[in-house]
GROMACS .gro file of C-alpha atoms in nm:
model
  476
    1MET     CA    1  13.820   6.662  10.165
    2ASP     CA    2  13.898   6.934  10.434
    3MET     CA    3  14.197   6.982  10.289
    4LYS     CA    4  14.055   7.069   9.925
    5LYS     CA    5  13.809   7.332  10.087
    6LYS     CA    6  14.134   7.464  10.264
    7LEU     CA    7  14.295   7.479   9.909
    8LYS     CA    8  14.026   7.585   9.744
    9GLY     CA    9  13.973   7.856   9.973
   10LYS     CA   10  14.363   7.991   9.901
   11LEU     CA   11  14.308   7.947   9.528
   12ALA     CA   12  13.952   8.156   9.562
   13GLY     CA   13  14.161   8.460   9.702
   14VAL     CA   14  14.397   8.473   9.465
   15VAL     CA   15  14.173   8.420   9.167
   16VAL     CA   16  13.917   8.703   9.289
   17VAL     CA   17  14.208   8.939   9.303
   18VAL     CA   18  14.320   8.856   8.983
   19LEU     CA   19  13.952   8.868   8.831
   20VAL     CA   20  13.907   9.245   9.008
   21VAL     CA   21  14.255   9.357   8.829
   22CYS     CA   22  14.136   9.221   8.478
   23LEU     CA   23  13.783   9.427   8.592
   24VAL     CA   24  13.609   9.081   8.466
   25ILE     CA   25  13.342   8.997   8.717
   26ALA     CA   26  13.253   9.378   8.759
   27CYS     CA   27  13.210   9.395   8.412
   28GLY     CA   28  13.013   9.097   8.336
   29SER     CA   29  12.792   9.104   8.063
   30LYS     CA   30  12.438   9.271   8.156
   31LYS     CA   31  12.143   9.345   7.886
   32GLU     CA   32  11.783   9.323   7.872
   33ASN     CA   33  11.638   9.041   7.640
   34SER     CA   34  11.429   8.737   7.554
   35SER     CA   35  11.528   8.380   7.540
   36GLU     CA   36  11.379   8.060   7.429
   37SER     CA   37  11.431   7.788   7.715
   38GLY     CA   38  11.381   7.411   7.698
   39ASP     CA   39  11.080   7.273   7.968
   40VAL     CA   40  11.137   7.263   8.308
   41THR     CA   41  11.108   6.889   8.459
   42SER     CA   42  11.124   6.981   8.795
   43ALA     CA   43  10.846   6.972   9.012
   44SER     CA   44  10.678   7.226   9.252
   45ALA     CA   45  10.854   7.274   9.579
   46ASP     CA   46  10.506   7.356   9.708
   47ALA     CA   47  10.300   7.015   9.759
   48LEU     CA   48   9.964   7.259   9.819
   49ARG     CA   49   9.751   7.288   9.521
   50GLU     CA   50   9.914   7.560   9.302
   51PRO     CA   51   9.779   7.926   9.339
   52ASP     CA   52   9.533   8.077   9.114
   53PHE     CA   53   9.805   8.316   8.936
   54ALA     CA   54   9.559   8.465   8.694
   55SER     CA   55   9.467   8.687   9.020
   56ALA     CA   56   9.790   8.716   9.153
   57SER     CA   57  10.015   9.006   9.147
   58ILE     CA   58  10.362   8.881   8.948
   59VAL     CA   59  10.696   9.071   8.872
   60THR     CA   60  10.948   8.954   8.659
   61ALA     CA   61  11.271   8.976   8.789
   62PRO     CA   62  11.437   9.267   8.719
   63LYS     CA   63  11.863   9.083   8.774
   64LYS     CA   64  11.958   8.765   8.729
   65SER     CA   65  12.283   8.633   8.797
   66GLU     CA   66  12.424   8.242   8.704
   67VAL     CA   67  12.697   8.096   8.835
   68VAL     CA   68  12.772   7.809   8.603
   69SER     CA   69  12.990   7.508   8.772
   70ALA     CA   70  13.069   7.234   8.572
   71SER     CA   71  13.280   6.890   8.718
   72ALA     CA   72  13.549   6.755   8.480
   73ASP     CA   73  13.783   6.479   8.478
   74ALA     CA   74  14.188   6.571   8.490
   75THR     CA   75  14.155   6.578   8.080
   76GLY     CA   76  13.929   6.869   8.107
   77LYS     CA   77  13.617   6.630   7.996
   78VAL     CA   78  13.291   6.788   8.195
   79ALA     CA   79  13.047   6.519   8.338
   80GLU     CA   80  12.776   6.726   8.531
   81VAL     CA   81  12.720   7.059   8.507
   82ARG     CA   82  12.458   7.261   8.822
   83VAL     CA   83  12.350   7.576   8.773
   84ALA     CA   84  12.318   7.871   9.085
   85ALA     CA   85  12.088   8.089   8.936
   86THR     CA   86  12.064   8.486   9.183
   87LEU     CA   87  11.710   8.638   9.143
   88SER     CA   88  11.710   9.018   9.264
   89GLY     CA   89  11.644   9.383   9.242
   90TYR     CA   90  11.266   9.327   9.337
   91ALA     CA   91  11.078   9.453   9.651
   92GLN     CA   92  10.841   9.256   9.830
   93GLU     CA   93  10.543   9.519   9.764
   94SER     CA   94  10.657   9.455   9.341
   95GLY     CA   95  10.431   9.138   9.328
   96ASP     CA   96  10.325   8.786   9.473
   97TYR     CA   97  10.533   8.631   9.271
   98VAL     CA   98  10.873   8.665   9.141
   99ALA     CA   99  10.829   8.540   8.737
  100ASP     CA  100  11.149   8.391   8.548
  101THR     CA  101  11.251   8.152   8.288
  102THR     CA  102  11.494   7.878   8.315
  103ASN     CA  103  11.585   7.545   8.117
  104LEU     CA  104  11.742   7.356   8.435
  105THR     CA  105  11.577   7.056   8.523
  106ASN     CA  106  11.590   6.926   8.952
  107LEU     CA  107  11.535   7.269   9.065
  108LYS     CA  108  11.609   7.339   9.442
  109ASN     CA  109  11.613   7.655   9.701
  110PRO     CA  110  11.856   7.504   9.950
  111ASN     CA  111  11.901   7.893  10.116
  112GLY     CA  112  11.532   8.027  10.111
  113PRO     CA  113  11.161   7.914  10.254
  114GLU     CA  114  11.000   8.026   9.914
  115SER     CA  115  10.821   7.827   9.664
  116PHE     CA  116  10.803   7.763   9.349
  117TYR     CA  117  10.600   7.666   9.061
  118THR     CA  118  10.657   7.548   8.740
  119GLN     CA  119  10.455   7.643   8.413
  120GLU     CA  120  10.444   7.538   8.074
  121GLY     CA  121  10.749   7.743   7.857
  122GLY     CA  122  11.015   7.696   8.153
  123LEU     CA  123  10.901   7.981   8.307
  124VAL     CA  124  10.886   7.963   8.726
  125TYR     CA  125  10.683   8.155   8.971
  126TRP     CA  126  10.859   8.243   9.294
  127GLU     CA  127  10.695   8.317   9.603
  128ASN     CA  128  10.816   8.716   9.679
  129LEU     CA  129  10.930   8.704  10.021
  130GLY     CA  130  11.160   9.061   9.944
  131ASP     CA  131  11.438   8.903   9.976
  132PRO     CA  132  11.672   8.784   9.653
  133ILE     CA  133  11.653   8.383   9.546
  134THR     CA  134  11.966   8.176   9.484
  135TYR     CA  135  11.813   7.842   9.334
  136LYS     CA  136  12.024   7.569   9.171
  137GLY     CA  137  11.946   7.319   8.881
  138ASP     CA  138  12.099   7.090   8.667
  139SER     CA  139  12.197   7.187   8.283
  140ASP     CA  140  12.233   6.914   8.015
  141ALA     CA  141  12.322   7.213   7.733
  142GLU     CA  142  12.684   7.214   7.631
  143LEU     CA  143  12.942   7.513   7.763
  144PRO     CA  144  13.021   7.785   7.528
  145LEU     CA  145  13.397   7.691   7.590
  146ASN     CA  146  13.595   7.340   7.567
  147VAL     CA  147  13.909   7.334   7.806
  148THR     CA  148  14.140   7.039   7.762
  149VAL     CA  149  14.424   6.937   7.979
  150THR     CA  150  14.732   6.786   7.919
  151TYR     CA  151  15.028   6.698   8.103
  152TYR     CA  152  15.389   6.632   8.039
  153LEU     CA  153  15.715   6.490   8.190
  154ASP     CA  154  16.052   6.632   8.029
  155GLY     CA  155  15.882   6.715   7.699
  156GLU     CA  156  15.676   6.363   7.694
  157GLU     CA  157  15.332   6.365   7.663
  158MET     CA  158  15.162   6.141   7.967
  159GLU     CA  159  14.823   6.014   8.057
  160PRO     CA  160  14.652   6.175   8.386
  161GLU     CA  161  14.705   5.821   8.587
  162GLU     CA  162  15.082   5.811   8.482
  163MET     CA  163  15.152   6.117   8.661
  164LEU     CA  164  15.124   6.041   9.033
  165GLY     CA  165  15.411   6.034   9.173
  166VAL     CA  166  15.686   6.093   8.944
  167SER     CA  167  15.953   6.368   8.947
  168GLY     CA  168  16.100   6.599   8.655
  169GLU     CA  169  16.028   6.936   8.446
  170VAL     CA  170  15.621   6.862   8.427
  171THR     CA  171  15.389   7.119   8.241
  172ILE     CA  172  15.050   7.139   8.257
  173ARG     CA  173  14.897   7.259   7.926
  174PHE     CA  174  14.544   7.430   7.935
  175ASP     CA  175  14.371   7.438   7.568
  176TYR     CA  176  14.072   7.640   7.520
  177GLU     CA  177  13.816   7.609   7.226
  178ASN     CA  178  13.598   7.862   7.186
  179ILE     CA  179  13.241   7.696   7.098
  180SER     CA  180  13.003   8.034   7.105
  181SER     CA  181  12.892   8.231   6.836
  182GLN     CA  182  12.688   8.523   6.773
  183GLU     CA  183  12.557   8.670   6.456
  184VAL     CA  184  12.588   9.064   6.488
  185SER     CA  185  12.492   9.343   6.268
  186VAL     CA  186  12.741   9.657   6.244
  187ASP     CA  187  12.691   9.961   6.028
  188GLY     CA  188  12.445   9.720   5.746
  189THR     CA  189  12.721   9.441   5.770
  190THR     CA  190  12.668   9.086   5.958
  191TYR     CA  191  12.929   8.926   6.118
  192GLU     CA  192  12.925   8.601   6.286
  193VAL     CA  193  13.192   8.606   6.574
  194PRO     CA  194  13.268   8.423   6.874
  195VAL     CA  195  13.189   8.579   7.209
  196PRO     CA  196  13.511   8.743   7.343
  197PHE     CA  197  13.548   8.516   7.709
  198LEU     CA  198  13.822   8.567   7.944
  199VAL     CA  199  13.962   8.266   8.063
  200LEU     CA  200  14.168   8.228   8.367
  201SER     CA  201  14.317   7.866   8.476
  202ALA     CA  202  14.463   7.846   8.833
  203ALA     CA  203  14.619   7.535   8.997
  204TYR     CA  204  14.746   7.511   9.359
  205LEU     CA  205  15.111   7.397   9.384
  206PRO     CA  206  15.249   7.276   9.732
  207SER     CA  207  15.639   7.422   9.711
  208ASP     CA  208  15.734   7.120   9.900
  209THR     CA  209  15.655   6.944   9.546
  210PHE     CA  210  15.689   7.223   9.278
  211SER     CA  211  15.946   7.451   9.254
  212ASN     CA  212  16.056   7.752   8.961
  213VAL     CA  213  15.690   7.775   8.860
  214GLU     CA  214  15.612   7.964   8.549
  215VAL     CA  215  15.344   7.999   8.335
  216SER     CA  216  15.241   8.112   7.975
  217SER     CA  217  15.035   8.484   7.992
  218GLY     CA  218  14.996   8.491   8.371
  219SER     CA  219  15.179   8.538   8.679
  220VAL     CA  220  15.272   8.322   8.988
  221GLU     CA  221  15.205   8.417   9.331
  222ILE     CA  222  15.304   8.308   9.685
  223VAL     CA  223  15.050   8.203   9.936
  224ASP     CA  224  15.139   8.069  10.239
  225GLY     CA  225  15.439   7.933  10.126
  226ASP     CA  226  15.301   7.768   9.870
  227TYR     CA  227  15.275   7.861   9.489
  228VAL     CA  228  14.945   7.950   9.303
  229ALA     CA  229  14.985   7.934   8.887
  230VAL     CA  230  14.735   8.185   8.735
  231GLY     CA  231  14.735   8.220   8.370
  232TYR     CA  232  14.477   8.382   8.137
  233VAL     CA  233  14.383   8.436   7.806
  234LEU     CA  234  14.124   8.535   7.542
  235PRO     CA  235  14.079   8.235   7.323
  236GLY     CA  236  13.857   8.265   6.982
  237LEU     CA  237  13.929   8.726   7.023
  238SER     CA  238  14.189   8.723   6.686
  239GLU     CA  239  13.911   8.489   6.480
  240GLY     CA  240  13.662   8.732   6.601
  241LEU     CA  241  13.870   9.026   6.525
  242SER     CA  242  14.033   8.856   6.201
  243LEU     CA  243  14.353   8.947   6.289
  244ALA     CA  244  14.509   8.752   6.038
  245SER     CA  245  14.354   8.922   5.722
  246TYR     CA  246  14.536   9.263   5.766
  247ASP     CA  247  14.900   9.357   5.752
  248MET     CA  248  14.939   9.574   6.081
  249THR     CA  249  14.815   9.234   6.283
  250ASP     CA  250  14.888   8.956   6.088
  251ASP     CA  251  15.164   8.901   6.327
  252VAL     CA  252  14.953   8.943   6.677
  253ASP     CA  253  14.978   8.629   6.871
  254ILE     CA  254  14.681   8.591   7.096
  255LYS     CA  255  14.719   8.265   7.265
  256ASP     CA  256  14.454   8.049   7.306
  257TYR     CA  257  14.600   7.828   7.558
  258VAL     CA  258  14.797   7.805   7.903
  259GLU     CA  259  15.112   7.629   8.023
  260ILE     CA  260  15.223   7.589   8.346
  261THR     CA  261  15.604   7.457   8.413
  262ALA     CA  262  15.756   7.406   8.725
  263ASP     CA  263  16.040   7.141   8.854
  264VAL     CA  264  15.828   6.849   9.038
  265THR     CA  265  15.958   6.594   9.324
  266ASP     CA  266  15.652   6.328   9.359
  267PHE     CA  267  15.401   6.473   9.157
  268GLU     CA  268  15.049   6.555   9.284
  269LEU     CA  269  14.795   6.766   9.193
  270GLU     CA  270  14.485   6.860   9.370
  271PHE     CA  271  14.270   7.003   9.081
  272THR     CA  272  14.260   7.266   8.907
  273GLU     CA  273  13.974   7.547   8.835
  274THR     CA  274  13.897   7.771   8.525
  275ILE     CA  275  13.661   8.057   8.521
  276VAL     CA  276  13.538   8.198   8.227
  277SER     CA  277  13.341   8.497   8.163
  278ASN     CA  278  13.300   8.804   7.926
  279GLY     CA  279  13.152   9.106   7.975
  280LEU     CA  280  13.560   9.258   7.873
  281PHE     CA  281  13.424   9.442   7.508
  282ALA     CA  282  13.045   9.519   7.592
  283ASP     CA  283  13.056   9.864   7.697
  284ILE     CA  284  13.286   9.988   7.401
  285SER     CA  285  13.107  10.266   7.256
  286GLU     CA  286  13.128  10.470   6.943
  287ASP     CA  287  13.321  10.750   7.138
  288ASP     CA  288  13.587  10.503   7.225
  289LEU     CA  289  13.682  10.475   6.879
  290GLU     CA  290  13.598  10.774   6.737
  291ASP     CA  291  13.982  10.895   6.739
  292PHE     CA  292  14.038  10.587   6.549
  293GLU     CA  293  13.758  10.660   6.267
  294ASP     CA  294  13.898  11.003   6.218
  295LEU     CA  295  14.246  10.862   6.193
  296SER     CA  296  14.107  10.600   5.937
  297GLU     CA  297  13.906  10.865   5.707
  298SER     CA  298  14.234  11.123   5.729
  299MET     CA  299  14.380  10.886   5.550
  300ASP     CA  300  14.157  10.963   5.245
  301ASP     CA  301  14.201  11.347   5.264
  302LEU     CA  302  14.582  11.274   5.294
  303GLU     CA  303  14.609  11.050   4.968
  304ASP     CA  304  14.393  11.329   4.793
  305ALA     CA  305  14.610  11.624   4.895
  306THR     CA  306  14.882  11.419   4.805
  307GLU     CA  307  14.711  11.348   4.459
  308GLU     CA  308  14.619  11.758   4.401
  309LEU     CA  309  15.006  11.822   4.496
  310ILE     CA  310  15.121  11.582   4.213
  311ASP     CA  311  14.887  11.749   3.952
  312GLY     CA  312  15.015  12.057   4.065
  313VAL     CA  313  15.373  11.996   4.007
  314GLY     CA  314  15.309  11.812   3.707
  315GLU     CA  315  15.164  12.134   3.550
  316LEU     CA  316  15.448  12.328   3.678
  317LEU     CA  317  15.690  12.083   3.508
  318SER     CA  318  15.498  12.131   3.172
  319GLY     CA  319  15.525  12.509   3.204
  320ALA     CA  320  15.861  12.486   3.315
  321GLU     CA  321  15.953  12.249   2.970
  322THR     CA  322  15.815  12.475   2.728
  323PHE     CA  323  16.024  12.761   2.888
  324GLU     CA  324  16.281  12.544   2.877
  325ASP     CA  325  16.220  12.520   2.467
  326SER     CA  326  16.204  12.874   2.433
  327LEU     CA  327  16.529  12.915   2.603
  328GLU     CA  328  16.686  12.745   2.406
  329SER     CA  329  16.573  12.893   2.097
  330TYR     CA  330  16.715  13.243   2.267
  331VAL     CA  331  17.003  13.092   2.325
  332ASP     CA  332  17.086  12.962   1.996
  333GLY     CA  333  16.966  13.267   1.880
  334VAL     CA  334  17.245  13.451   2.089
  335GLY     CA  335  17.492  13.185   1.933
  336ASP     CA  336  17.438  13.272   1.603
  337LEU     CA  337  17.470  13.703   1.638
  338ALA     CA  338  17.792  13.628   1.846
  339ASP     CA  339  17.889  13.425   1.496
  340GLY     CA  340  17.763  13.669   1.243
  341ILE     CA  341  17.920  13.965   1.505
  342ALA     CA  342  18.256  13.732   1.462
  343ALA     CA  343  18.214  13.715   1.079
  344LEU     CA  344  18.160  14.091   1.031
  345ASP     CA  345  18.464  14.195   1.220
  346GLU     CA  346  18.709  13.901   1.030
  347SER     CA  347  18.572  14.125   0.707
  348LEU     CA  348  18.611  14.469   0.846
  349GLU     CA  349  18.973  14.315   0.917
  350ASP     CA  350  19.040  14.265   0.560
  351VAL     CA  351  19.021  14.646   0.452
  352ASP     CA  352  19.341  14.857   0.430
  353VAL     CA  353  19.223  15.139   0.638
  354SER     CA  354  19.567  15.286   0.604
  355ALA     CA  355  19.572  15.310   0.254
  356LEU     CA  356  19.257  15.478   0.210
  357LYS     CA  357  19.361  15.727   0.478
  358GLN     CA  358  19.679  15.796   0.252
  359SER     CA  359  19.463  15.795  -0.071
  360GLY     CA  360  19.442  16.180  -0.074
  361SER     CA  361  19.048  16.164  -0.105
  362SER     CA  362  18.862  16.323   0.179
  363GLU     CA  363  18.561  16.093   0.142
  364LEU     CA  364  18.837  15.794   0.122
  365ALA     CA  365  18.982  15.947   0.453
  366GLN     CA  366  18.601  16.002   0.601
  367LEU     CA  367  18.491  15.615   0.508
  368ALA     CA  368  18.843  15.517   0.686
  369GLU     CA  369  18.744  15.680   0.975
  370SER     CA  370  18.420  15.514   0.984
  371ILE     CA  371  18.576  15.186   0.956
  372GLU     CA  372  18.781  15.255   1.208
  373ALA     CA  373  18.476  15.351   1.457
  374LEU     CA  374  18.265  15.071   1.392
  375GLN     CA  375  18.563  14.798   1.358
  376GLU     CA  376  18.613  14.954   1.774
  377ALA     CA  377  18.201  14.892   1.828
  378ILE     CA  378  18.182  14.549   1.701
  379GLU     CA  379  18.534  14.416   1.891
  380LYS     CA  380  18.284  14.560   2.154
  381LEU     CA  381  17.981  14.345   2.055
  382ASP     CA  382  18.203  14.091   1.983
  383LYS     CA  383  18.291  14.056   2.329
  384GLY     CA  384  17.951  14.133   2.453
  385GLY     CA  385  17.806  13.894   2.209
  386ALA     CA  386  18.035  13.580   2.346
  387LYS     CA  387  17.996  13.692   2.713
  388LEU     CA  388  17.630  13.662   2.588
  389ASP     CA  389  17.635  13.338   2.466
  390ALA     CA  390  17.861  13.185   2.741
  391ALA     CA  391  17.608  13.330   2.990
  392GLY     CA  392  17.277  13.201   2.832
  393THR     CA  393  17.473  12.834   2.790
  394LYS     CA  394  17.514  12.863   3.117
  395LEU     CA  395  17.155  12.952   3.205
  396LEU     CA  396  16.976  12.673   3.032
  397LYS     CA  397  17.237  12.423   3.184
  398GLY     CA  398  17.117  12.577   3.491
  399TYR     CA  399  16.759  12.582   3.390
  400HIS     CA  400  16.778  12.251   3.278
  401SER     CA  401  16.865  12.092   3.579
  402LEU     CA  402  16.603  12.302   3.787
  403VAL     CA  403  16.363  12.101   3.498
  404GLU     CA  404  16.548  11.761   3.632
  405GLY     CA  405  16.458  11.877   3.980
  406ILE     CA  406  16.109  11.915   3.924
  407LYS     CA  407  16.069  11.577   3.742
  408SER     CA  408  16.251  11.408   3.992
  409PHE     CA  409  16.021  11.610   4.283
  410ARG     CA  410  15.689  11.464   4.104
  411SER     CA  411  15.835  11.127   4.036
  412GLY     CA  412  15.941  11.101   4.382
  413LEU     CA  413  15.601  11.218   4.524
  414LYS     CA  414  15.447  10.983   4.316
  415GLU     CA  415  15.639  10.692   4.444
  416TYR     CA  416  15.576  10.838   4.826
  417ASN     CA  417  15.207  10.818   4.695
  418SER     CA  418  15.209  10.487   4.584
  419GLU     CA  419  15.454  10.310   4.805
  420GLY     CA  420  15.431  10.543   5.109
  421ILE     CA  421  15.045  10.682   5.142
  422SER     CA  422  14.867  10.408   4.994
  423GLU     CA  423  14.999  10.158   5.189
  424LEU     CA  424  14.962  10.379   5.501
  425LYS     CA  425  14.604  10.419   5.395
  426GLU     CA  426  14.597  10.044   5.330
  427VAL     CA  427  14.756   9.988   5.704
  428LEU     CA  428  14.536  10.248   5.888
  429GLY     CA  429  14.279  10.376   5.627
  430ASP     CA  430  14.114  10.043   5.467
  431ASP     CA  431  14.285   9.791   5.764
  432LEU     CA  432  14.215   9.982   6.048
  433GLY     CA  433  13.878  10.046   5.954
  434ASN     CA  434  13.818   9.703   5.904
  435LEU     CA  435  13.969   9.648   6.253
  436LEU     CA  436  13.719   9.891   6.431
  437GLU     CA  437  13.417   9.707   6.204
  438ARG     CA  438  13.525   9.385   6.375
  439LEU     CA  439  13.601   9.541   6.717
  440LYS     CA  440  13.274   9.702   6.710
  441ALA     CA  441  13.106   9.330   6.634
  442VAL     CA  442  13.334   9.165   6.897
  443GLY     CA  443  13.158   9.386   7.144
  444GLU     CA  444  12.805   9.359   7.004
  445ALA     CA  445  12.899   8.992   7.067
  446ASP     CA  446  12.999   9.041   7.400
  447ASP     CA  447  12.698   9.222   7.515
  448ALA     CA  448  12.495   8.988   7.342
  449TYR     CA  449  12.570   8.654   7.554
  450THR     CA  450  12.426   8.738   7.898
  451ASN     CA  451  12.275   8.404   8.003
  452PHE     CA  452  12.320   8.002   8.061
  453SER     CA  453  12.002   7.851   8.133
  454GLY     CA  454  11.721   8.137   7.997
  455MET     CA  455  11.598   8.414   8.133
  456SER     CA  456  11.244   8.621   8.137
  457GLU     CA  457  11.212   8.929   7.906
  458GLY     CA  458  11.298   9.244   8.055
  459THR     CA  459  11.559   9.062   8.295
  460GLU     CA  460  11.892   9.212   8.281
  461SER     CA  461  12.154   8.922   8.339
  462SER     CA  462  12.508   8.799   8.386
  463VAL     CA  463  12.713   8.487   8.394
  464THR     CA  464  13.008   8.336   8.523
  465PHE     CA  465  13.139   7.971   8.452
  466LEU     CA  466  13.368   7.778   8.693
  467ILE     CA  467  13.497   7.467   8.535
  468GLU     CA  468  13.693   7.222   8.809
  469THR     CA  469  13.910   6.958   8.706
  470ASP     CA  470  13.978   6.633   8.919
  471GLY     CA  471  14.289   6.615   9.094
  472ILE     CA  472  14.571   6.349   9.027
  473THR     CA  473  14.612   6.226   9.414
  474ALA     CA  474  14.692   5.882   9.582
  475GLU     CA  475  14.341   5.909   9.749
  476ASP     CA  476  14.186   5.836   9.357
   0.00000   0.00000   0.00000
């Protein structure tokens, strides 16, 4: 027994450090609330006649903290649950008695002189001497989380009693089932989600028996030359956030088990300790999520802006296509003009200008000169028309490329909107929005779970669970 106390002392030191790092114990859930409780069957610790509480001054305990200790066999099956509850936050002059509500049985006050008096409905009046009161009691209530411990030797599952003295590669696996549930409302929508417990399982492993120690989702510490393996998980969080429902998180794997693996000679295990605490998400506020909500809303603005751009490009394309039709008509007209000039030039070439000049008629000679001038002008016009026709053809071809470019740009915008912006909106818009709502719901559930054995209205409470499994030793 002394050896076990020493081992638990070493283990406790490491676990406390891990807890502080994770900010779990420090941020244990606290909330004022009322809670229904069962009947208390324990008798009053004071054998004298019960005081007249109707005329007494009574104060409700402002604060209550619980440590729920569960004893389990080597597989994690719970055999006994005891609770240590501490009442605090009051002064002696606050009242003659401190009121508390509990569903525990066999109440005892092992560390203080205060008398207590049980009433109907689980109400208990404690004598107020001005000091915190820590009392203990038994509970038959179900824990919010089940732990199952399984043992493997060289990959083969073994019963606990078969493990004693074996050698080889040993795996100790802790599986956690979060059976808690809270119904909460977020922005008018009701969600039923598990309480997001942080679970730490630890085992003390002497170095003369264990080597090459590894732990999934955790760490291995060295204490006085021996190993302390600590694994930590958040069972039920993946379900609470509904991560599998969203494309952006469907491949996120939040483990609900811990495995400790080591090479072992002559296996023996003193015990394992599992600590369960909530409060990690209780302080999530609207301000914490504001930036993410703004990002979600901006996806709608981005999609609207893209659709407006598509409409604008569509109008540009319509105008460009109309101008393209006009340009085609113009180029066709220039072509026809060039053809007409060429035909006129050919017709004038058939006229014998020399004969006209030698005819002896002044009128015909003058006509010949006019025809020559016209031919010279037509030649220039013919060359210019040809150039204009060629330029028009090139212009039409270039403009046609411009229209096709606008069409391609508009098509690309549509594809970007449907396959890019819309998918991004689905991932960072709808999915992100829904995930944020779920995260708020998990925070609400975390904040709502504050006690195990009951409390009075107006009391601020917190709770931590300790589950200790039996060892596998020669003494057993």
